[in-house]
Amino acid sequence: SKVLNVARASIWLYSEDRQKLVCEDLFEADKNLHAACGDLQAKNYTGYFSALRDSRVISADSEQTDPRTSEFTDTCLKPVGITSMLDATIRVGEQDIGVLCLEHIGKQRQWTLDEQKFVGSVADLLSLAMEVQRHHEAKETLKRSQQMLMLHMQQTSVGMIEWDKNFHVMEWNNAAEQIFGYTKEEALGRHACDLIVPESAKPHVNAIWQELLKDAGGVGSANENLTKHEDIITCDWYNTTLTDAHGVVIGVASLVQDITAKKEAEDKLSQ
């Protein structure tokens, strides 16, 4: 506003359906005030919305007679005294997400090429700032989600174990400690077959593991396991392959429940 000596500078962003522009901030230089000023419906300003689709910069020296902006004459221009307008679209990637609007009050302005380039550059800076802010918000959201997931993982009654692609323990929650008797510190880094798989179950477990490494998806199974105190228990497992952004297998996540008592009851009932 100061550099170009304009009375009003505002930022507008498209709604999700792109049928309106919503004012995020309006700066009025004479009042040194930031405010909001509603929205613009595409159906009421078809010429302006069409111009935004076709042009990066709208340079309207005579705003009230320029066909791209004349639709604003009675509703926005005359009541405030706006005579000239200089707009630039705000782009993220290849998509326009909004508009930077500069409005002049008083004698009509003849916008120079340098001024038009300048407002385009400011719109680019806005785009960059918004991307940085969105990236920061996404990181914060991810952080909160991870914290909630970790809290749930530690408090759930279901054993939750994460393995690396070599079948070593990477994560071990409280329920897994209760089921198998090993603390997290005792379990981390240990191979499954050296930790909780009895000799009799190793062929079956290794076959399931090889299937998971082929990224065959989720695999459910029930098999015998070994506790720290060398008790044989029956566990119900559901395993899901973990992959990186390129689809390469990096590990497996497992949910496990001790169903020994349930199985014994079912066997007795069957007998």
CSV table of C-alpha atoms in Angstrom, one decimal, residues 19-271:
chain,number,residue,atom,x,y,z
A,19,GLN,CA,-17.9,-19.9,-6.8
A,20,LYS,CA,-16.8,-17.0,-4.6
A,21,LEU,CA,-13.8,-15.0,-3.3
A,22,VAL,CA,-13.7,-14.5,0.4
A,23,CYS,CA,-11.9,-11.5,1.9
A,24,GLU,CA,-9.2,-12.7,4.3
A,25,ASP,CA,-7.8,-9.2,5.1
A,26,LEU,CA,-8.4,-5.6,4.0
A,27,PHE,CA,-5.9,-2.9,4.8
A,28,GLU,CA,-7.1,0.7,4.7
A,29,ALA,CA,-4.2,3.1,4.6
A,30,ASP,CA,-5.9,6.3,5.8
A,31,LYS,CA,-7.1,4.4,9.0
A,32,ASN,CA,-4.1,2.2,9.3
A,33,LEU,CA,-6.6,-0.5,9.9
A,34,HIS,CA,-7.0,-4.2,9.0
A,35,ALA,CA,-10.5,-5.5,8.5
A,36,ALA,CA,-12.6,-8.0,6.6
A,37,CYS,CA,-15.1,-7.1,3.9
A,38,GLY,CA,-17.3,-10.1,3.1
A,39,ASP,CA,-17.1,-12.0,-0.2
A,40,LEU,CA,-17.7,-11.8,-3.9
A,41,GLN,CA,-20.1,-14.2,-5.6
A,42,ALA,CA,-19.0,-15.4,-9.1
A,43,LYS,CA,-22.6,-15.3,-10.4
A,44,ASN,CA,-22.7,-11.5,-9.6
A,45,TYR,CA,-19.3,-10.7,-11.1
A,46,THR,CA,-18.9,-13.0,-14.1
A,47,GLY,CA,-16.7,-10.6,-16.1
A,48,TYR,CA,-14.2,-10.2,-13.2
A,49,PHE,CA,-14.0,-13.9,-12.5
A,50,SER,CA,-13.6,-14.6,-16.2
A,51,ALA,CA,-10.7,-12.1,-16.3
A,52,LEU,CA,-9.0,-13.7,-13.4
A,53,ARG,CA,-9.0,-17.1,-15.2
A,54,ASP,CA,-7.5,-15.5,-18.3
A,55,SER,CA,-4.9,-13.0,-16.8
A,56,ARG,CA,-2.3,-13.0,-14.2
A,57,VAL,CA,-2.6,-9.3,-13.6
A,58,ILE,CA,-5.7,-7.1,-14.0
A,59,SER,CA,-4.7,-3.5,-14.6
A,60,ALA,CA,-7.8,-1.4,-14.6
A,61,ASP,CA,-6.9,2.3,-14.9
A,62,SER,CA,-10.6,3.3,-15.1
A,63,GLU,CA,-12.2,0.8,-12.9
A,64,GLN,CA,-15.7,1.9,-13.4
A,65,THR,CA,-15.6,1.7,-17.2
A,66,ASP,CA,-13.1,-1.3,-17.6
A,67,PRO,CA,-15.3,-4.3,-18.6
A,68,ARG,CA,-13.4,-6.5,-16.3
A,69,THR,CA,-14.2,-4.5,-13.2
A,70,SER,CA,-17.2,-2.3,-14.1
A,71,GLU,CA,-19.6,-4.8,-12.4
A,72,PHE,CA,-18.3,-3.4,-9.1
A,73,THR,CA,-19.3,0.2,-9.9
A,74,ASP,CA,-22.5,0.5,-7.9
A,75,THR,CA,-21.8,-2.0,-5.1
A,76,CYS,CA,-18.1,-1.4,-4.3
A,77,LEU,CA,-16.5,1.5,-6.2
A,78,LYS,CA,-18.8,4.5,-6.0
A,79,PRO,CA,-19.6,4.1,-2.3
A,80,VAL,CA,-15.9,4.2,-1.4
A,81,GLY,CA,-14.6,6.4,-4.2
A,82,ILE,CA,-12.4,3.9,-5.9
A,83,THR,CA,-11.2,4.9,-9.3
A,84,SER,CA,-8.4,2.5,-10.3
A,85,MET,CA,-7.6,-1.1,-9.4
A,86,LEU,CA,-4.6,-3.3,-9.8
A,87,ASP,CA,-5.0,-7.1,-9.1
A,88,ALA,CA,-2.7,-10.1,-9.3
A,89,THR,CA,-3.7,-13.7,-8.9
A,90,ILE,CA,-2.1,-15.7,-6.1
A,91,ARG,CA,-1.0,-19.1,-7.4
A,92,VAL,CA,0.2,-22.3,-5.7
A,93,GLY,CA,1.7,-24.5,-8.3
A,94,GLU,CA,-0.5,-24.3,-11.4
A,95,GLN,CA,-3.7,-23.3,-9.5
A,96,ASP,CA,-5.0,-19.9,-8.7
A,97,ILE,CA,-6.1,-19.8,-5.1
A,98,GLY,CA,-6.9,-16.2,-4.7
A,99,VAL,CA,-6.3,-12.5,-5.5
A,100,LEU,CA,-4.2,-9.6,-4.2
A,101,CYS,CA,-6.2,-6.5,-4.8
A,102,LEU,CA,-4.9,-2.9,-4.7
A,103,GLU,CA,-7.4,-0.1,-5.0
A,104,HIS,CA,-6.7,3.6,-5.6
A,105,ILE,CA,-9.0,6.5,-4.5
A,106,GLY,CA,-8.8,9.9,-6.2
A,107,LYS,CA,-7.5,10.8,-9.6
A,108,GLN,CA,-7.4,7.8,-12.0
A,109,ARG,CA,-4.1,5.9,-12.0
A,110,GLN,CA,-2.2,4.9,-15.1
A,111,TRP,CA,-0.6,1.7,-13.8
A,112,THR,CA,3.0,1.4,-15.2
A,113,LEU,CA,4.5,-1.9,-16.3
A,114,ASP,CA,6.9,-1.8,-13.3
A,115,GLU,CA,3.9,-1.4,-10.9
A,116,GLN,CA,2.2,-4.4,-12.6
A,117,LYS,CA,5.3,-6.5,-12.2
A,118,PHE,CA,5.6,-5.4,-8.6
A,119,VAL,CA,2.1,-6.5,-7.6
A,120,GLY,CA,2.7,-9.8,-9.4
A,121,SER,CA,5.9,-10.2,-7.3
A,122,VAL,CA,4.1,-9.5,-4.1
A,123,ALA,CA,1.4,-12.0,-5.0
A,124,ASP,CA,4.2,-14.6,-5.4
A,125,LEU,CA,5.6,-13.7,-2.0
A,126,LEU,CA,2.1,-14.2,-0.5
A,127,SER,CA,1.9,-17.6,-2.2
A,128,LEU,CA,5.2,-18.6,-0.7
A,129,ALA,CA,4.2,-17.3,2.8
A,130,MET,CA,1.0,-19.2,2.6
A,131,GLU,CA,2.7,-22.4,1.6
A,132,VAL,CA,5.2,-22.1,4.5
A,133,GLN,CA,2.3,-21.5,6.9
A,134,ARG,CA,0.3,-24.5,5.5
A,135,HIS,CA,3.4,-26.7,5.8
A,136,HIS,CA,3.9,-25.6,9.4
A,137,GLU,CA,0.2,-26.3,10.2
A,138,ALA,CA,0.5,-29.7,8.5
A,139,LYS,CA,3.6,-30.5,10.6
A,140,GLU,CA,1.8,-29.5,13.8
A,141,THR,CA,-1.3,-31.5,12.8
A,142,LEU,CA,0.9,-34.5,12.1
A,143,LYS,CA,2.7,-34.0,15.4
A,144,ARG,CA,-0.6,-34.0,17.3
A,145,SER,CA,-1.8,-37.1,15.5
A,146,GLN,CA,1.4,-38.9,16.3
A,147,GLN,CA,1.1,-37.9,20.0
A,148,MET,CA,-2.5,-39.1,20.0
A,149,LEU,CA,-1.6,-42.4,18.3
A,150,MET,CA,1.3,-43.0,20.7
A,151,LEU,CA,-1.0,-42.3,23.7
A,152,HIS,CA,-3.6,-44.7,22.3
A,153,MET,CA,-0.9,-47.3,21.5
A,154,GLN,CA,0.4,-47.2,25.1
A,155,GLN,CA,-3.1,-47.3,26.8
A,156,THR,CA,-4.9,-49.9,24.6
A,157,SER,CA,-5.4,-53.4,25.9
A,158,VAL,CA,-4.3,-54.8,22.5
A,159,GLY,CA,-0.7,-55.6,22.0
A,160,MET,CA,0.9,-53.3,19.3
A,161,ILE,CA,4.3,-54.2,17.9
A,162,GLU,CA,6.2,-52.7,15.1
A,163,TRP,CA,8.9,-54.8,13.3
A,164,ASP,CA,11.6,-53.7,10.9
A,165,LYS,CA,12.0,-55.6,7.6
A,166,ASN,CA,14.4,-58.0,9.3
A,167,PHE,CA,11.8,-59.0,11.9
A,168,HIS,CA,13.4,-57.1,14.8
A,169,VAL,CA,11.2,-55.2,17.3
A,170,MET,CA,11.0,-51.5,16.7
A,171,GLU,CA,8.1,-50.7,19.0
A,172,TRP,CA,6.5,-52.5,21.9
A,173,ASN,CA,3.5,-51.2,23.9
A,174,ASN,CA,2.4,-51.8,27.4
A,175,ALA,CA,-0.1,-54.5,26.4
A,176,ALA,CA,2.6,-56.4,24.6
A,177,GLU,CA,4.6,-56.3,27.9
A,178,GLN,CA,1.6,-57.8,29.7
A,179,ILE,CA,1.1,-60.5,27.1
A,180,PHE,CA,4.6,-61.7,26.7
A,181,GLY,CA,6.3,-60.6,30.0
A,182,TYR,CA,9.1,-58.7,28.3
A,183,THR,CA,9.6,-54.9,29.0
A,184,LYS,CA,10.0,-52.6,26.1
A,185,GLU,CA,13.7,-52.3,26.8
A,186,GLU,CA,14.1,-56.1,26.8
A,187,ALA,CA,12.2,-56.5,23.6
A,188,LEU,CA,13.6,-53.7,21.4
A,189,GLY,CA,16.0,-54.9,18.7
A,190,ARG,CA,15.3,-58.6,19.4
A,191,HIS,CA,14.3,-61.0,16.5
A,192,ALA,CA,10.8,-62.4,16.8
A,193,CYS,CA,12.0,-66.0,16.5
A,194,ASP,CA,14.4,-65.5,19.4
A,195,LEU,CA,11.8,-63.7,21.5
A,196,ILE,CA,8.3,-65.0,21.4
A,197,VAL,CA,8.1,-67.8,18.7
A,198,PRO,CA,8.4,-71.4,19.9
A,199,GLU,CA,10.3,-73.9,17.8
A,200,SER,CA,7.1,-75.6,16.7
A,201,ALA,CA,5.6,-72.4,15.3
A,202,LYS,CA,8.6,-71.1,13.5
A,203,PRO,CA,7.8,-72.6,10.0
A,204,HIS,CA,4.3,-71.2,10.2
A,205,VAL,CA,5.4,-67.7,11.4
A,206,ASN,CA,8.3,-67.5,8.8
A,207,ALA,CA,5.8,-68.3,6.0
A,208,ILE,CA,3.6,-65.5,7.1
A,209,TRP,CA,6.5,-63.1,7.3
A,210,GLN,CA,7.7,-63.9,3.8
A,211,GLU,CA,4.1,-63.2,2.5
A,212,LEU,CA,4.2,-59.8,4.3
A,213,LEU,CA,7.5,-58.9,2.8
A,214,LYS,CA,6.0,-59.4,-0.7
A,215,ASP,CA,3.5,-56.7,0.4
A,216,ALA,CA,0.6,-59.0,0.2
A,217,GLY,CA,-1.4,-56.7,2.5
A,218,GLY,CA,-2.9,-57.5,5.9
A,219,VAL,CA,-2.5,-61.1,7.2
A,220,GLY,CA,-4.4,-62.5,10.1
A,221,SER,CA,-3.3,-65.7,11.9
A,222,ALA,CA,-3.6,-67.5,15.2
A,223,ASN,CA,-0.5,-69.4,16.5
A,224,GLU,CA,1.3,-70.4,19.6
A,225,ASN,CA,3.7,-68.0,21.2
A,226,LEU,CA,6.3,-68.1,24.0
A,227,THR,CA,6.4,-65.8,27.0
A,228,LYS,CA,9.4,-64.7,29.0
A,229,HIS,CA,8.7,-67.3,31.6
A,230,GLU,CA,8.5,-70.0,28.8
A,231,ASP,CA,4.8,-70.5,29.0
A,232,ILE,CA,3.1,-71.5,25.7
A,233,ILE,CA,0.1,-69.2,24.9
A,234,THR,CA,-2.1,-68.9,21.9
A,235,CYS,CA,-2.3,-65.5,20.3
A,236,ASP,CA,-4.5,-63.9,17.6
A,237,TRP,CA,-2.5,-61.7,15.2
A,238,TYR,CA,-3.3,-59.2,12.6
A,239,ASN,CA,-0.3,-57.9,10.6
A,240,THR,CA,-0.1,-55.1,8.1
A,241,THR,CA,2.8,-54.3,5.8
A,242,LEU,CA,4.4,-50.8,6.2
A,243,THR,CA,5.8,-49.1,3.1
A,244,ASP,CA,7.6,-45.9,2.3
A,245,ALA,CA,6.5,-43.2,-0.2
A,246,HIS,CA,7.8,-45.3,-3.0
A,247,GLY,CA,6.0,-48.4,-2.0
A,248,VAL,CA,9.1,-50.2,-0.7
A,249,VAL,CA,8.5,-52.4,2.3
A,250,ILE,CA,10.1,-51.0,5.5
A,251,GLY,CA,8.5,-53.1,8.2
A,252,VAL,CA,5.3,-54.6,9.6
A,253,ALA,CA,2.8,-53.4,12.2
A,254,SER,CA,1.1,-56.1,14.3
A,255,LEU,CA,-1.9,-56.2,16.6
A,256,VAL,CA,-1.9,-59.2,19.0
A,257,GLN,CA,-4.3,-60.5,21.7
A,258,ASP,CA,-3.8,-63.4,24.1
A,259,ILE,CA,-6.7,-65.8,23.3
A,260,THR,CA,-5.4,-68.8,25.4
A,261,ALA,CA,-8.3,-68.7,27.8
A,262,LYS,CA,-10.8,-68.3,25.0
A,263,LYS,CA,-9.3,-71.2,23.1
A,264,GLU,CA,-9.3,-73.5,26.1
A,265,ALA,CA,-12.9,-72.7,26.8
A,266,GLU,CA,-13.8,-73.4,23.1
A,267,ASP,CA,-11.9,-76.7,23.3
A,268,LYS,CA,-13.8,-77.8,26.4
A,269,LEU,CA,-17.1,-76.8,24.9
A,270,SER,CA,-16.2,-78.7,21.7
A,271,GLN,CA,-15.4,-81.8,23.8
